[in-house]
């Protein structure tokens, strides 16, 4: 069941991660940055080409990993805000980044004229 929403805290990793890593490696990476992976925070990881994303989340009885591979396009490059460690992101921004919408663009075309 997908239980993530705007009440969760999201921390994005600032460096690309190998997507072959599983729960243990990702939680070890979180611990190496002085965070506790079982604190209820959702940790967000992406690969170098930004076409895959993993979310590591501790629920009541264990870890859950959400993995999305984009069929077309990639994550917005604006998701990378710092050089090392993690930074916090709100739910709305995360959803927009995953959908590929640029936050700095204030106007989008609604349709294509033929």
XYZ file of N, CA and C in Angstrom:
342
model
N 0.844 -1.181 0.000
C 0.000 0.000 0.000
C 0.888 1.242 0.000
N 0.570 2.195 -0.803
C 1.325 3.437 -0.906
C 0.811 4.411 0.151
N 1.649 4.707 1.153
C 1.198 5.527 2.276
C 1.933 6.858 2.378
N 2.624 7.257 1.352
C 3.357 8.512 1.407
C 2.425 9.670 1.066
N 2.586 10.778 1.793
C 1.763 11.958 1.531
C 2.485 13.188 2.051
N 1.774 14.308 2.121
C 2.409 15.577 2.497
C 2.803 15.651 3.963
N 2.394 14.697 4.796
C 2.790 14.720 6.201
C 4.177 14.125 6.428
N 4.709 13.406 5.440
C 6.035 12.820 5.559
C 7.120 13.862 5.323
N 8.290 13.594 5.889
C 9.480 14.405 5.630
C 10.299 13.664 4.577
N 10.740 14.381 3.555
C 11.494 13.782 2.458
C 12.906 14.361 2.448
N 13.902 13.473 2.430
C 15.303 13.893 2.323
C 15.873 13.305 1.044
N 16.386 14.188 0.203
C 16.922 13.787 -1.101
C 18.436 13.675 -0.994
N 18.971 12.579 -1.491
C 20.414 12.387 -1.552
C 20.965 13.275 -2.661
N 22.057 13.954 -2.390
C 22.597 14.920 -3.349
C 23.485 14.297 -4.413
N 23.881 13.058 -4.217
C 24.741 12.400 -5.194
C 23.999 11.220 -5.807
N 24.244 10.923 -7.085
C 23.595 9.764 -7.710
C 24.014 8.463 -7.029
N 23.116 7.486 -7.036
C 23.338 6.207 -6.365
C 23.150 5.084 -7.376
N 23.907 4.012 -7.208
C 23.768 2.829 -8.043
C 22.416 2.180 -7.735
N 21.567 2.041 -8.726
C 20.213 1.526 -8.507
C 20.178 0.018 -8.260
N 21.320 -0.650 -8.347
C 21.361 -2.073 -8.007
C 21.369 -2.281 -6.496
N 21.581 -1.204 -5.740
C 21.615 -1.317 -4.289
C 20.227 -1.592 -3.737
N 20.188 -2.452 -2.737
C 18.925 -2.816 -2.114
C 18.718 -2.062 -0.802
N 17.820 -2.587 -0.010
C 17.440 -1.942 1.246
C 18.623 -1.802 2.189
N 19.415 -2.856 2.337
C 20.524 -2.817 3.294
C 21.580 -1.782 2.910
N 21.958 -1.748 1.641
C 22.962 -0.774 1.193
C 22.455 0.660 1.293
N 21.197 0.879 0.923
C 20.641 2.231 0.999
C 20.539 2.688 2.447
N 20.108 1.809 3.344
C 20.034 2.193 4.758
C 21.423 2.404 5.345
N 22.405 1.636 4.888
C 23.785 1.844 5.330
C 24.308 3.203 4.840
N 23.943 3.597 3.633
C 24.336 4.894 3.090
C 23.719 6.030 3.913
N 22.471 5.849 4.330
C 21.805 6.848 5.170
C 22.516 6.958 6.508
N 22.869 5.816 7.107
C 23.584 5.827 8.396
C 24.949 6.504 8.275
N 25.614 6.322 7.137
C 26.939 6.926 6.958
C 26.868 8.451 6.879
N 25.676 8.991 6.642
C 25.476 10.448 6.625
C 24.848 10.945 7.926
N 24.992 10.156 8.992
C 24.538 10.513 10.342
C 23.027 10.688 10.461
N 22.259 9.880 9.745
C 20.808 9.843 9.895
C 20.401 8.433 10.295
N 19.238 8.324 10.893
C 18.696 7.026 11.274
C 17.659 6.615 10.233
N 17.880 5.540 9.474
C 16.933 5.188 8.414
C 15.570 4.721 8.925
N 15.473 4.380 10.203
C 14.194 3.923 10.745
C 13.476 5.015 11.526
N 13.750 6.279 11.212
C 13.116 7.384 11.929
C 11.818 7.855 11.284
N 11.362 7.187 10.232
C 10.099 7.541 9.588
C 10.239 8.525 8.445
N 11.434 9.035 8.224
C 11.686 9.959 7.115
C 11.809 9.149 5.828
N 11.370 9.722 4.727
C 11.490 9.075 3.421
C 12.773 9.584 2.767
N 13.666 8.656 2.422
C 14.934 9.006 1.791
C 14.819 8.747 0.291
N 15.174 9.746 -0.517
C 14.999 9.705 -1.959
C 16.366 9.573 -2.622
N 16.489 8.597 -3.515
C 17.733 8.355 -4.246
C 17.424 8.335 -5.735
N 18.383 8.741 -6.553
C 18.224 8.719 -8.010
C 19.532 8.266 -8.627
N 19.473 7.812 -9.888
C 20.687 7.371 -10.570
C 21.324 8.514 -11.350
N 22.459 8.232 -11.946
C 23.230 9.274 -12.631
C 22.459 9.889 -13.794
N 21.731 9.091 -14.539
C 20.986 9.637 -15.680
C 19.606 10.162 -15.279
N 19.257 10.072 -14.021
C 18.027 10.611 -13.433
C 16.756 10.055 -14.078
N 16.824 8.804 -14.570
C 15.610 8.201 -15.118
C 15.041 7.121 -14.195
N 15.652 6.929 -13.045
C 15.156 6.007 -12.025
C 15.235 6.687 -10.666
N 14.283 6.349 -9.826
C 14.244 6.931 -8.492
C 13.815 5.850 -7.501
N 14.434 5.867 -6.314
C 14.070 4.949 -5.238
C 13.768 5.765 -3.996
N 12.718 5.373 -3.305
C 12.347 5.993 -2.040
C 12.438 4.924 -0.965
N 13.223 5.171 0.072
C 13.398 4.251 1.193
C 12.611 4.799 2.366
N 11.705 3.969 2.899
C 10.818 4.433 3.955
C 10.640 3.342 4.991
N 10.706 3.712 6.278
C 10.453 2.775 7.360
C 8.982 2.856 7.741
N 8.300 1.725 7.660
C 6.922 1.647 8.126
C 6.907 0.871 9.440
N 5.772 0.540 9.931
C 5.642 -0.052 11.266
C 6.492 -1.287 11.473
N 6.572 -2.147 10.510
C 7.245 -3.428 10.736
C 8.470 -3.650 9.855
N 8.883 -2.668 9.076
C 10.070 -2.851 8.252
C 10.207 -1.805 7.173
N 11.260 -1.961 6.383
C 11.541 -1.027 5.306
C 10.687 -1.330 4.081
N 10.356 -0.255 3.359
C 9.671 -0.354 2.080
C 10.483 0.461 1.081
N 10.696 -0.086 -0.108
C 11.389 0.639 -1.173
C 10.418 0.817 -2.325
N 10.221 2.060 -2.718
C 9.434 2.382 -3.898
C 10.429 2.681 -5.006
N 10.263 2.013 -6.144
C 11.213 2.164 -7.254
C 10.418 2.548 -8.494
N 10.808 3.650 -9.108
C 10.140 4.087 -10.334
C 11.181 4.233 -11.437
N 10.890 3.639 -12.577
C 11.714 3.815 -13.765
C 10.877 4.582 -14.767
N 11.381 5.716 -15.187
C 10.641 6.570 -16.099
C 10.674 5.966 -17.505
N 9.521 5.869 -18.119
C 9.438 5.339 -19.473
C 9.932 6.363 -20.491
N 9.824 7.634 -20.135
C 10.213 8.700 -21.048
C 10.717 9.875 -20.220
N 11.791 10.494 -20.642
C 12.310 11.661 -19.943
C 13.072 11.284 -18.687
N 13.306 12.293 -17.841
C 14.047 12.066 -16.614
C 13.631 13.094 -15.566
N 14.151 12.909 -14.358
C 13.887 13.864 -13.288
C 14.453 15.220 -13.650
N 13.848 16.243 -13.157
C 14.356 17.591 -13.386
C 15.739 17.729 -12.759
N 16.686 18.367 -13.434
C 18.026 18.547 -12.851
C 18.015 19.459 -11.631
N 16.935 20.184 -11.405
C 16.855 21.075 -10.252
C 16.714 20.312 -8.945
N 16.531 18.980 -9.019
C 16.437 18.193 -7.798
C 17.785 18.143 -7.086
N 18.860 18.423 -7.813
C 20.203 18.427 -7.220
C 20.477 19.831 -6.697
N 20.439 20.008 -5.388
C 20.597 21.337 -4.801
C 21.908 21.537 -4.054
N 22.527 20.474 -3.610
C 23.765 20.591 -2.833
C 24.771 19.579 -3.385
N 25.977 19.625 -2.860
C 27.025 18.749 -3.363
C 27.115 17.431 -2.604
N 26.895 17.449 -1.302
C 27.007 16.231 -0.506
C 25.869 16.139 0.487
N 25.663 14.927 0.989
C 24.675 14.720 2.034
C 23.248 14.684 1.518
N 22.322 15.107 2.368
C 20.898 15.115 2.061
C 20.340 16.508 2.303
N 19.241 16.821 1.662
C 18.506 18.044 1.968
C 17.022 17.713 1.975
N 16.254 18.512 2.695
C 14.820 18.244 2.830
C 14.042 18.860 1.684
N 12.983 18.182 1.315
C 12.133 18.581 0.207
C 10.691 18.346 0.632
N 9.790 19.205 0.203
C 8.380 18.998 0.550
C 7.709 18.110 -0.500
N 6.568 17.571 -0.142
C 5.827 16.627 -0.979
C 5.498 17.203 -2.346
N 5.018 18.441 -2.377
C 4.617 19.054 -3.641
C 5.784 19.158 -4.617
N 6.937 19.590 -4.108
C 8.116 19.704 -4.967
C 8.549 18.340 -5.485
N 8.520 17.330 -4.617
C 8.924 15.996 -5.041
C 8.031 15.474 -6.160
N 6.744 15.646 -6.031
C 5.810 15.186 -7.064
C 6.074 15.912 -8.384
N 6.315 17.216 -8.318
C 6.595 17.965 -9.545
C 7.897 17.522 -10.195
N 8.930 17.272 -9.393
C 10.197 16.805 -9.952
C 10.032 15.447 -10.617
N 9.294 14.553 -9.977
C 9.098 13.222 -10.541
C 8.312 13.293 -11.846
N 7.360 14.195 -11.917
C 6.565 14.351 -13.136
C 7.308 15.131 -14.218
N 8.468 15.712 -13.900
C 9.266 16.426 -14.885
C 8.856 17.863 -15.102
N 8.119 18.430 -14.170
C 7.672 19.812 -14.301
C 8.713 20.731 -13.676
N 9.124 21.742 -14.407
C 10.120 22.693 -13.937
C 9.451 23.736 -13.051
N 9.942 23.884 -11.807
C 9.332 24.809 -10.867
C 9.580 26.267 -11.216
N 10.659 26.556 -11.927
C 10.973 27.948 -12.248
C 10.159 28.455 -13.445
N 9.540 27.564 -14.172
C 8.729 27.949 -15.319
C 7.331 28.312 -14.833
N 6.928 29.527 -15.049
C 5.632 29.970 -14.533
C 4.508 29.797 -15.535
N 4.830 29.419 -16.750
C 3.795 29.260 -17.769
C 4.118 28.068 -18.653
N 3.140 27.228 -18.861
C 3.319 26.070 -19.726
C 2.271 26.094 -20.817
N 2.603 25.513 -21.942
C 1.609 25.355 -22.992
C 0.603 24.300 -22.576
N -0.641 24.572 -22.809
C -1.683 23.628 -22.444
C -1.967 22.653 -23.567
N -1.727 23.052 -24.784
C -2.018 22.197 -25.922
C -1.085 22.601 -27.055
N -0.991 21.725 -28.030
C -0.195 21.995 -29.226
C -1.124 22.396 -30.363
N -0.811 23.485 -31.007
C -1.601 23.894 -32.168
C -1.147 23.099 -33.374
N -2.100 22.583 -34.122
C -1.750 21.775 -35.305
C -1.979 22.574 -36.570
